[in-house]
Amino acid sequence: MSDKPQHFIADAIQADLDSGNHDSIVTRFPPEPNGYLHVGHAKSICLNFGIAQEFGGQTNLRFDDTNPEKEDQEYIDAIRRDVAWLGFEWAKECYASDYFEQLYAWAQDLIQRDLAYVDELDAEQMRAYRGTLKQPGQNSPFRDRPAQESLDLFAGMRAGDFAEGQYILRAKIDMAHPNINMRDPALYRIRRAHHPRTGDAWNIYPTYDFAHGQSDAIEQITHSLCTLEFEDHRPLYEWFIDNLPVPGQPRQIEFSRLQLEHCLTSKRKLLALVTEGHVQGWDDPRMPTISGMRRRGFTPASIRDFCSRIGVTKKANTIEMSLLETCLRSDLENTARRGFAVQDPIKLTITNWPQGEVLALDAAWHQRVPELGTRPLEFDGTVYIDRADFEEVPPPKYFRLKPGGSVRLKYAFIVDFESLIKDEQGNIAEILCTYDPATRSGQDESGRKVKGTIQWVPSQSVPAEMRLYDRLFSDPNPVGDDLINELNPESLVLKQGLVEPALAAVEVGEIVQFERIGFFRKDEDSSASEPVFNRAVTLKDGWAKAQKKG
RNA sequence: UGGGGUGUGGCCAAGUGGUUAAGGCAGCGGUUUUUGGUAUCGCCAUUCGAAGGUUCGAAUCCUUCCACCCCAGCCA
């Protein structure tokens, strides 16, 4: 894990600093508030804020709110929360809509200089005139409309004199340009929609292309970092910067977007998951959204670490889930408190335990991190262990409890198998053991060694709902067109388990380790009587792996 | 010959003509361990999309070819 970003964008910025192009740098993170941020945005956030920090610069949070129909204050609020949660502070909070008046003036300027015109082709006609990827387009019959006429029409568009789609402002560049984006791109369209910030003040809205670069220039952005699909827009971006009296010379640099296995990172498709009810909301712990990951149990540090480990290039990439999981585990390893929980309880009774005696144990929250303190744990001769920790007919090298075997109940005693009690169906209802008083943890002088040490919960434990989350999509590279069939039917498995009292009492939002199981975050759905825990990630399971290999 | 990009091990990714091609993740094997976790040690590309060429020397330069991605919203 390197601390200095070492990639082509850092190199480019360094070069701009060295050459004297810039004395300091300013970047921006420019989401459109039309949905929740996801892990792909996290990459962009970490890149933009991280690179600015690295070079002593600043980063703005700018909402690219140029298309009111899809945007909402709810998204603005969520985005602010998510960026802050990730641990970044923006120098300024900006909105493209703050520049609408300036943008309008620049559009007029372009018209006056015969670099833009009001067209009245409808969308379909425009497409026809645009030509194809291999064939040049044709000029609109309105292309040579006198500037004054365009100016008047443009004013009328703004004033609300026309219907949506009736007129459109276009740049006058080159309808035969090999780059389709340069074939007289749309600058302003009529939209009678309520804007979350400007309300009904405007009847026309600038397009992304007309707003983005100029907004960058207004904010004195030095490096405008965006994803690869905007590469083709760069000539247009530069055309505006070159043809308008903008107060800055931002440079656009593109990098490849993040693809995560078993995930979708398209706002449109994530929206569908939410609206079609396949998940419980934008913050469903299975969602690759920042809010979903937060609720799942990911930490800001783990996500930042992930983003630094995946690198920044222009190459298409699909990152394996295991890397994200590794980042989480490694962040939590030395910080999360550990406690006992069982997902599938089975009663274990110590037959030689003194009737009524209760032994109060003091167990470390983290065996290697004493600063985390201890929690009380009561042992009264009846405990619950996980069904997975007993096998009547064990496979070879099974270290857990089995007929004729012994196992240590962590922080307590070694117990020796005695017998089983089964119900009418033949299922194991209870395990009977004896304990070895000489083997008490911390004061064991018996010299006995056992291969297995397992967690357990006391007789007075708390029932808890455990939400075991797994990948949302079965396929590593889901398409997202056929949600029903692509979704992993086992992306959520509910368990009614038991947790020791101290674990049940942790604060909502705390992430703990259920020893030998995984890291879990106490969910907001918890009630006073029943805690709810979300499984963020399992522990690595070498035994399961060995079993699978056979 | 539309335009724009990208090709280094299973997944990422350094490398910018000169030791045997960094590192991480995954995998495999060992040690430690009162979490089959953690930690730790070792192994894991004669080869850089392919073929030619330049050079004493090439993943790095040249040529040709191949593969994959993006673009025809009044979305961003």
XYZ file of C-alpha atoms in Angstrom, chain A residues 2-7 10 13-14 17 25 46-59:
25
model
C 1.703 3.167 -1.141
C 0.906 6.518 0.413
C 1.820 8.642 -2.602
C -0.518 8.376 -5.545
C 1.526 7.169 -8.438
C -0.425 7.381 -11.624
C -0.543 12.702 -10.591
C -0.407 17.550 -12.358
C 3.177 17.395 -11.213
C 3.245 22.480 -11.393
C -4.330 23.080 -8.050
C -10.963 9.849 -3.483
C -9.130 10.792 -6.668
C -10.311 14.402 -6.766
C -9.981 15.160 -3.078
C -6.961 12.946 -2.633
C -4.918 14.430 -5.436
C -5.715 17.974 -4.309
C -4.639 17.128 -0.775
C -1.516 15.545 -2.093
C -0.511 18.701 -3.923
C -1.749 21.113 -1.284
C -4.749 22.191 -3.318
C -8.468 22.355 -2.830
C -11.570 20.574 -4.031
